[in-house]
XYZ file of N, CA, C and O in Angstrom:
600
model
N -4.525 -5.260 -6.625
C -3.139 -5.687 -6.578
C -2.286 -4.609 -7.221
O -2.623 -3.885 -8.158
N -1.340 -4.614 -6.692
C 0.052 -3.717 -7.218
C 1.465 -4.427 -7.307
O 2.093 -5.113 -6.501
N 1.704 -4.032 -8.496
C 3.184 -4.565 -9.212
C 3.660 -3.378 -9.192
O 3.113 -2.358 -9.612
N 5.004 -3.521 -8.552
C 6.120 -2.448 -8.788
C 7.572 -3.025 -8.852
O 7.933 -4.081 -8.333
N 8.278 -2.237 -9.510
C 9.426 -2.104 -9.442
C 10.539 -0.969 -8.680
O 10.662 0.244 -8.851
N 11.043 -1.623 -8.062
C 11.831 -0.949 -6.488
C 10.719 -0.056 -5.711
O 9.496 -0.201 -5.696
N 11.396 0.749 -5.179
C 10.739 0.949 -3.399
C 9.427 1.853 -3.888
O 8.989 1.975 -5.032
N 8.999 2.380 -2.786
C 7.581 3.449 -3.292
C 7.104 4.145 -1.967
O 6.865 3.097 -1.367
N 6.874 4.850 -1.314
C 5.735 5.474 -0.316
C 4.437 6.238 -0.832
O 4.273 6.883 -1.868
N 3.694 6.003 0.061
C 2.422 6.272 -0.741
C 1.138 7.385 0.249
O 1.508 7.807 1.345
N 0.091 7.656 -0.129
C -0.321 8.832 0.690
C -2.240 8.165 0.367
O -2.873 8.264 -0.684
N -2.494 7.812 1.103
C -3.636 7.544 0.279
C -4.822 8.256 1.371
O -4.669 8.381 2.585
N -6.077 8.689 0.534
C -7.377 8.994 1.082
C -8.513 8.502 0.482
O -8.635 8.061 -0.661
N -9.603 8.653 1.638
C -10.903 8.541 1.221
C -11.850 9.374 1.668
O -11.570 10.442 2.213
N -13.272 8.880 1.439
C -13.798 9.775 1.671
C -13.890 10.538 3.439
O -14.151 11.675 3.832
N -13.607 9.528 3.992
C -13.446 9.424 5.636
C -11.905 9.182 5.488
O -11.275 8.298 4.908
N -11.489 10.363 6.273
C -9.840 10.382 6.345
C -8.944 9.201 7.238
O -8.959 8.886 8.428
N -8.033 8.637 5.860
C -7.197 7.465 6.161
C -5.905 7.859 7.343
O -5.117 8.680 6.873
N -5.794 7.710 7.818
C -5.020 7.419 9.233
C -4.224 6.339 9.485
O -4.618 5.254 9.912
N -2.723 6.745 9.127
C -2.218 5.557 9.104
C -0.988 5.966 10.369
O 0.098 5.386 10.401
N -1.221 6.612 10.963
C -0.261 6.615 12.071
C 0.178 5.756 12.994
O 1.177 5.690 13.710
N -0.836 5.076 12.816
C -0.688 3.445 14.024
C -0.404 2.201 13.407
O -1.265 1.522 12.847
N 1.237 1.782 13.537
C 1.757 1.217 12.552
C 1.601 -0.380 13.598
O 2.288 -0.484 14.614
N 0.776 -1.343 13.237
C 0.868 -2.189 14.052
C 2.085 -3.326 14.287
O 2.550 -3.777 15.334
N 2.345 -3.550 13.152
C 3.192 -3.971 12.838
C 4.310 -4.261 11.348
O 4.048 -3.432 10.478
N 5.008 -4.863 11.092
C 5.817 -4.403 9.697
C 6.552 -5.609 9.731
O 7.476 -5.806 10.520
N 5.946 -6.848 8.439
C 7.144 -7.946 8.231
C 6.498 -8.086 7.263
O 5.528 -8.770 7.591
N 6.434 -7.747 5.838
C 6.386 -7.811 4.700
C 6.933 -9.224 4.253
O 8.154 -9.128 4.122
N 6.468 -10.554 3.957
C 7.214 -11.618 2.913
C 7.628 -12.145 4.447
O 8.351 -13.097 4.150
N 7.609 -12.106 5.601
C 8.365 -12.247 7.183
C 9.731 -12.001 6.822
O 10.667 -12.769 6.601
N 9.618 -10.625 6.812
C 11.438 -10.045 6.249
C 11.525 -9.143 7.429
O 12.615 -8.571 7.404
N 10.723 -8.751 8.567
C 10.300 -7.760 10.097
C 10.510 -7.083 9.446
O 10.412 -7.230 8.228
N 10.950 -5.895 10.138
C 11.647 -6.260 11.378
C 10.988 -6.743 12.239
O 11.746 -7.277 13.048
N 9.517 -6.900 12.638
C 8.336 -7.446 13.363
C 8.369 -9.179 12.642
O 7.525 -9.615 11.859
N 9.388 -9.819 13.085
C 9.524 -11.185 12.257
C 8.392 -12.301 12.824
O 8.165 -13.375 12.266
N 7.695 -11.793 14.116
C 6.931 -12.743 14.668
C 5.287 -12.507 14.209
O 4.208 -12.968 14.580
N 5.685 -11.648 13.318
C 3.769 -11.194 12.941
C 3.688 -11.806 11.882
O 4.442 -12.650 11.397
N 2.487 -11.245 11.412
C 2.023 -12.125 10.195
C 2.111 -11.751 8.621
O 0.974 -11.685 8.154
N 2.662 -11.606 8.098
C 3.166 -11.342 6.627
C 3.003 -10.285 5.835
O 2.913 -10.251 4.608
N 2.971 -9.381 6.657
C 2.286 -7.709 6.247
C 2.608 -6.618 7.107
O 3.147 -6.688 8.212
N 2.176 -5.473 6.415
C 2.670 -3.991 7.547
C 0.785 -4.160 7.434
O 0.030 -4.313 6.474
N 0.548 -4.033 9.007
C -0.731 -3.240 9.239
C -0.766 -1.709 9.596
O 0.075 -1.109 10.266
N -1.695 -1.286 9.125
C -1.577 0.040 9.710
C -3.581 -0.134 10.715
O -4.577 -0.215 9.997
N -3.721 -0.151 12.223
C -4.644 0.149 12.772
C -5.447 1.261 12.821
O -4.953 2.374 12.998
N -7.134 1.020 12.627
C -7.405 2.132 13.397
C -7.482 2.936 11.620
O -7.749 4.122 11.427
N -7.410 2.696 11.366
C -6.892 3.429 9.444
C -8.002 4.393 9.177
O -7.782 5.583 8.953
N -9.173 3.875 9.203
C -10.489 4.599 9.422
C -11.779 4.439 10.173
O -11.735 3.986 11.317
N -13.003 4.796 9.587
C -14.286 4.155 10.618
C -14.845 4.189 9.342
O -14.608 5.100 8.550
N -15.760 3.005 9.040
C -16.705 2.700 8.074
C -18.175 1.894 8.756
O -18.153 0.752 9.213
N -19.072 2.539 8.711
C -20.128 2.035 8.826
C -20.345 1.480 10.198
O -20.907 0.430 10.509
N -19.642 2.635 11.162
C -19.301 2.123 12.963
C -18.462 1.355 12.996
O -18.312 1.224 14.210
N -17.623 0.582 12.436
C -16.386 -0.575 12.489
C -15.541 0.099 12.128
O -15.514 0.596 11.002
N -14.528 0.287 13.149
C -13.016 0.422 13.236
C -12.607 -0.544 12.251
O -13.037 -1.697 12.259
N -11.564 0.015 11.171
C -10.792 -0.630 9.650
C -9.807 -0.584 10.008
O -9.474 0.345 10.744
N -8.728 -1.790 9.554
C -7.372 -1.742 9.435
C -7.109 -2.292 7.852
O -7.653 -3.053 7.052
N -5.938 -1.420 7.922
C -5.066 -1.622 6.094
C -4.095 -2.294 6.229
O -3.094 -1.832 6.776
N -4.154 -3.700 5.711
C -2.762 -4.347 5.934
C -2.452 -4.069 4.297
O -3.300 -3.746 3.465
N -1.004 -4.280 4.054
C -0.669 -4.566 2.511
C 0.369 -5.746 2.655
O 1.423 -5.720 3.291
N -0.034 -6.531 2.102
C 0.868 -7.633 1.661
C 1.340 -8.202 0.167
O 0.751 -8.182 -0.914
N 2.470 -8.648 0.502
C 3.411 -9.005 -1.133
C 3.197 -10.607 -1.453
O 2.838 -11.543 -0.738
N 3.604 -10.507 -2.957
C 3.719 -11.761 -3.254
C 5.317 -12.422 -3.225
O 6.260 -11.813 -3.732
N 5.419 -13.321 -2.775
C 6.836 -14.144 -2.718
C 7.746 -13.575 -3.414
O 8.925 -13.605 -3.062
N 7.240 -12.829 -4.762
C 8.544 -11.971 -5.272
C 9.374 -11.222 -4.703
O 10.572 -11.148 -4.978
N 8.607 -10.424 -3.604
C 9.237 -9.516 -2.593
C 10.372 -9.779 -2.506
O 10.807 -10.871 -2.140
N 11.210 -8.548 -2.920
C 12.538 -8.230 -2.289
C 13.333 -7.290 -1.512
O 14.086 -6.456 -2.014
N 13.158 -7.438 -0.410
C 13.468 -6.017 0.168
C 14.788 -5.339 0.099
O 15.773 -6.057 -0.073
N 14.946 -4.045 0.211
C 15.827 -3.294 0.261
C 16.273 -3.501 1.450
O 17.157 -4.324 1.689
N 15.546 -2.564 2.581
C 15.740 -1.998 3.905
C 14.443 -2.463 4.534
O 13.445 -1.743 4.509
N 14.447 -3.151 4.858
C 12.803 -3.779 5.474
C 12.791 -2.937 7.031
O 11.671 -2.754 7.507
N 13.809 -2.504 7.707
C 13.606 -1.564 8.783
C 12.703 -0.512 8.171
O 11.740 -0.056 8.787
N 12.987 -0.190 7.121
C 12.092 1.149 6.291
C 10.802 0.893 5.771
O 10.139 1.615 5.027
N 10.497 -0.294 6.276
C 9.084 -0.525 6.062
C 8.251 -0.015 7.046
O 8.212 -0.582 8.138
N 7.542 1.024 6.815
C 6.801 1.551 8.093
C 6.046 2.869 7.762
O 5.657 3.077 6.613
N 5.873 3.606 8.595
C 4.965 5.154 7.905
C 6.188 6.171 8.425
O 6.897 5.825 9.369
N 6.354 7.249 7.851
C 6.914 8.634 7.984
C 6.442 9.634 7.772
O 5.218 9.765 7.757
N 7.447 10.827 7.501
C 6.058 12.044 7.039
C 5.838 12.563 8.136
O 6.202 12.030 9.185
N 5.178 13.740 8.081
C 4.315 14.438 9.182
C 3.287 13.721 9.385
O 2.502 13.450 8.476
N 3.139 13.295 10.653
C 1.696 12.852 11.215
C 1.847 11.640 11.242
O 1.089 10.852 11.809
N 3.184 11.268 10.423
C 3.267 9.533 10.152
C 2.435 8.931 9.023
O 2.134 7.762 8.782
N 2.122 10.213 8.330
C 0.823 9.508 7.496
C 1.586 8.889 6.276
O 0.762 8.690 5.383
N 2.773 8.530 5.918
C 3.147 8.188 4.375
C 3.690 6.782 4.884
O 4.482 6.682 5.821
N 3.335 6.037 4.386
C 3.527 4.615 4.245
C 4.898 4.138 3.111
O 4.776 4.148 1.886
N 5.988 3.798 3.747
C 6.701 3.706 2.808
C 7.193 1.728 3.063
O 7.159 1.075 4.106
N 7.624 1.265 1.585
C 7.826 -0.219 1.280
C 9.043 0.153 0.522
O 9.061 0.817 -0.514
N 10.267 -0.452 1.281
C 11.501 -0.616 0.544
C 11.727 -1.753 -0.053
O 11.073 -2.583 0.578
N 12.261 -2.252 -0.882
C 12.140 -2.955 -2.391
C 13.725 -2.711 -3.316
O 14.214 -1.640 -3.675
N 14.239 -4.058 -3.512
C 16.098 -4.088 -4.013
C 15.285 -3.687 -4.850
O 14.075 -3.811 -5.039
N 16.611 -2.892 -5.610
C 16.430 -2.079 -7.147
C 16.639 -3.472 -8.061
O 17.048 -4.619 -7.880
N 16.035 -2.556 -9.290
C 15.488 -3.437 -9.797
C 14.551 -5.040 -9.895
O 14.650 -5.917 -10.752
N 13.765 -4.991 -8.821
C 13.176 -5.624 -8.213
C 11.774 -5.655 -8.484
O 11.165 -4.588 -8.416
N 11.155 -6.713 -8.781
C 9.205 -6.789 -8.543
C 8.749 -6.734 -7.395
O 9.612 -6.704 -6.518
N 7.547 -6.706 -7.016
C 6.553 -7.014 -6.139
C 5.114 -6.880 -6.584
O 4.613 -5.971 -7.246
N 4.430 -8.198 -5.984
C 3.225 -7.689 -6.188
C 2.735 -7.138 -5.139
O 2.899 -8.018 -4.293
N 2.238 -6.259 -4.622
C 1.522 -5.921 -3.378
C 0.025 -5.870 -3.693
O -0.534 -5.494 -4.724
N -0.772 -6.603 -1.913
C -2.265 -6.372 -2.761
C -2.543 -5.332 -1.114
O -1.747 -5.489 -0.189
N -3.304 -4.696 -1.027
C -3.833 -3.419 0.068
C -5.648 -4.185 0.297
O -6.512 -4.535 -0.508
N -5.555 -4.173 1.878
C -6.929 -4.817 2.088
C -6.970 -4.054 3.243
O -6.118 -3.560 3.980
N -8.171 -4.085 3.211
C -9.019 -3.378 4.342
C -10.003 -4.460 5.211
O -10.908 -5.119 4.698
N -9.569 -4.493 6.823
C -10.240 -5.960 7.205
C -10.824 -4.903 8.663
O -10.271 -3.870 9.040
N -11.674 -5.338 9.078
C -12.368 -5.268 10.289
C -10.799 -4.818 11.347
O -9.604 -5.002 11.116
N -11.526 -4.173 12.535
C -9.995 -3.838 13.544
C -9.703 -5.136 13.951
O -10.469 -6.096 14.036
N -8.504 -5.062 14.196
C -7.953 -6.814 14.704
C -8.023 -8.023 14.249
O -7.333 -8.944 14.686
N -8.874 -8.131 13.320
C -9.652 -9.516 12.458
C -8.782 -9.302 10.616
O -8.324 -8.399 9.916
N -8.942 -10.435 10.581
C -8.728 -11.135 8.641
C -10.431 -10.607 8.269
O -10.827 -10.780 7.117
N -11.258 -10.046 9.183
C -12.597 -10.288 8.011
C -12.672 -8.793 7.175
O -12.760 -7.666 7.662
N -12.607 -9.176 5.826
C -12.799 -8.160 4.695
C -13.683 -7.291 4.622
O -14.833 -7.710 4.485
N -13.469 -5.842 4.685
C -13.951 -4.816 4.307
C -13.874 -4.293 3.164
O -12.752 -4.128 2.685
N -15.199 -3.839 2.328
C -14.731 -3.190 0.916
C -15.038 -1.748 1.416
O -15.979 -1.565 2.190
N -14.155 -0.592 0.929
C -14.043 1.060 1.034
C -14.327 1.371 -0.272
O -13.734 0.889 -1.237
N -15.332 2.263 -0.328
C -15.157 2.571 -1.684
C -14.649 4.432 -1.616
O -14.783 5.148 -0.624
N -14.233 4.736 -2.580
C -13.487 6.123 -2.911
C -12.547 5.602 -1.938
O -13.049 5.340 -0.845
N -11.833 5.479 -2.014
C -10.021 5.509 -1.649
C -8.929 5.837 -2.932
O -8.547 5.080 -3.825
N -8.645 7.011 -2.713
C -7.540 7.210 -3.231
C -6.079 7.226 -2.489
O -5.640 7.596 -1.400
N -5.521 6.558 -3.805
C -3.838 6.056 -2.931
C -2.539 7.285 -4.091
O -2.537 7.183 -5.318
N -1.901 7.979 -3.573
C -1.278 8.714 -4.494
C 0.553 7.625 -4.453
O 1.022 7.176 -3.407
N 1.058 7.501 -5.516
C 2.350 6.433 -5.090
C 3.681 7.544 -5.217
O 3.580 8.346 -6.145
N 4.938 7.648 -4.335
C 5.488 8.530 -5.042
C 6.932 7.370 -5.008
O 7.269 6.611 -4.099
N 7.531 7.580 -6.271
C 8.432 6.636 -6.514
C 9.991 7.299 -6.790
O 10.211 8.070 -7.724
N 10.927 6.900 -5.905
C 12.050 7.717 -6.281
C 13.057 6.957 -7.381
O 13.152 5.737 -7.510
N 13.673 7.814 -8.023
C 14.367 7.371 -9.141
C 13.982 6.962 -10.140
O 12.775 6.738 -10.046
N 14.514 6.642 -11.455
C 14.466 6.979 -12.313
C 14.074 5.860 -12.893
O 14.844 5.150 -12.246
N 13.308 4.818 -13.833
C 13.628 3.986 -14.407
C 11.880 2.889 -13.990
O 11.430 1.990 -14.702
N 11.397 3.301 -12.924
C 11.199 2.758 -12.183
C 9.214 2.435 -12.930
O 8.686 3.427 -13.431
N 8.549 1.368 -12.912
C 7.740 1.213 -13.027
C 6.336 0.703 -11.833
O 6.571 0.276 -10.702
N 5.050 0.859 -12.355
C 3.919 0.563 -11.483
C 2.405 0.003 -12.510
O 1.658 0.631 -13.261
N 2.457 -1.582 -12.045
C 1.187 -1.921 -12.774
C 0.027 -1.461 -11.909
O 0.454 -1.050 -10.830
N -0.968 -1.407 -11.988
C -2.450 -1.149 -11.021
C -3.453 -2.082 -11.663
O -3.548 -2.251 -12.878
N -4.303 -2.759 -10.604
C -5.139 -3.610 -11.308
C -6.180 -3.600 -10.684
O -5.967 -3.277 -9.516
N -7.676 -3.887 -10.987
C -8.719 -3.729 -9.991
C -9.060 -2.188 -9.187
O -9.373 -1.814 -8.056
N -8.829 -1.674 -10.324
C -9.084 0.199 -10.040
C -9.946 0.751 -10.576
O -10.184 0.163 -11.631
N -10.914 2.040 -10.360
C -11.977 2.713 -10.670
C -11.466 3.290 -12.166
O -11.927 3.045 -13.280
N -10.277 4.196 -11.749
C -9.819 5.267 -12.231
C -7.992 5.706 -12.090
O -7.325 5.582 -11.063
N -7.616 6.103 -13.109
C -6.525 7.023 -12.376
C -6.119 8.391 -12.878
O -6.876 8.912 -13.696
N -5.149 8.977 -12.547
C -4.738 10.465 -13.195
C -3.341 10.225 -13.182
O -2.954 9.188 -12.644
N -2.307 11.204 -13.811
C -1.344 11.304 -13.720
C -1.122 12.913 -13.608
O -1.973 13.396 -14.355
N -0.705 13.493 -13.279
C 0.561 15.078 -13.521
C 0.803 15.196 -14.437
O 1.510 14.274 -14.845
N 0.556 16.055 -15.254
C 0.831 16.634 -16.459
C 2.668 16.451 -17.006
O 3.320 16.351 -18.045
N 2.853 16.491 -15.657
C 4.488 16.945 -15.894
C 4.885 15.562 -15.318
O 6.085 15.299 -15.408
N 4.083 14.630 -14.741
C 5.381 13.153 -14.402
C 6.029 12.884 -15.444
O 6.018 13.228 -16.626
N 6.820 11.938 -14.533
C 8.100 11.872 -15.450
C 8.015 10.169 -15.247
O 8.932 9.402 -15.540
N 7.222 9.929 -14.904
C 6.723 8.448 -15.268
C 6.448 7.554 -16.549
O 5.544 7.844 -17.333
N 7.126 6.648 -16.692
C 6.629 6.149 -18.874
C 5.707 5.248 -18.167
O 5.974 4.580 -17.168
N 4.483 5.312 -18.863
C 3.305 4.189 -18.755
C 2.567 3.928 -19.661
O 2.526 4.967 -20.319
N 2.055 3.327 -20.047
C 1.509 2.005 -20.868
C 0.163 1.773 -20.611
O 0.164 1.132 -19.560
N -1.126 1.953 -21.022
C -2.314 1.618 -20.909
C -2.578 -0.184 -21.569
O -2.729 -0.407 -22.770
N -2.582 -0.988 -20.782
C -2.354 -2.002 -21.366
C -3.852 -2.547 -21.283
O -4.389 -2.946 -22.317
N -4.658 -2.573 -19.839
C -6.195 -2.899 -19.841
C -6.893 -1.618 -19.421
O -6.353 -0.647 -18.893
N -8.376 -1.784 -19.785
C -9.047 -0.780 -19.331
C -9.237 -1.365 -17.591
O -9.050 -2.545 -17.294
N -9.675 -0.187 -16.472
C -9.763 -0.099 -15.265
C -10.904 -1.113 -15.630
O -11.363 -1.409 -16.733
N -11.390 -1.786 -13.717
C -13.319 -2.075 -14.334
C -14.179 -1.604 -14.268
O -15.189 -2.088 -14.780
């Protein structure tokens, strides 16, 4: 799960390269702009694990508040950056799952790294249910070690 405060795009890999160019759909909280799907941005097709085609949906908790929910979607070169707009000063929890292609059935990935990049100033990120993390010598991020990873 992920708690943030306002918007974020994110870049993530694993060991088998994440692919998020195929945006299936995008209604975060059913905020759409895809208002007839089901409560999440999927991204298809994301990787291959163990011969099964993976998809990455991420979904929020009711806190969700969107900014620009049109801007919910991938950008970037290649389409690969996944971005979630979010009113300032705002929570969310977001949780990131990995399910079989087309199906709710759960896949676990292991080594996935997700890099978050957050604009402006002020702005915070809890992480929970993580290996590990790093920061940049030079962010300009304030953070708080509050639990150990597991």
């Amino acid at each position: 799960a992920l708690a943030l405060a306002t918007g974020l795009a994110l870049l993530a890999r694993s060991r088998a390269d994440l692919n998020l160019a195929e945006l299936k759909y995008s209604n975060v909280c059913g905020d759409g702009p895809d208002v007839y799907e089901a409560r999440a941005i999927r991204y298809g097709d994301a990787l291959q694990s163990r011969g099964d085609s993976i998809d990455l949906s991420i979904e929020a908790a009711e806190n969700y508040q969107p900014g620009d929910s049109e801007r919910n979607a991938n950008f970037g070169e290649g389409q690969q950056l996944a971005r979630i707009s979010m009113k300032s000063n705002s929570r969310a929890d977001l949780e990131f799952k990995f399910t079989k292609k087309g199906t709710n059935e759960s896949r676990t990935i292991s080594d996935v790294a997700f890099t978050f990049f957050l604009p402006g100033n002020g702005l915070t990120v809890s992480l929970f249910e993580f290996d590990h993390y790093c920061l940049a010598e030079s962010t300009a991020l304030v953070y708080q070690i509050s639990s150990h990873p597991r």
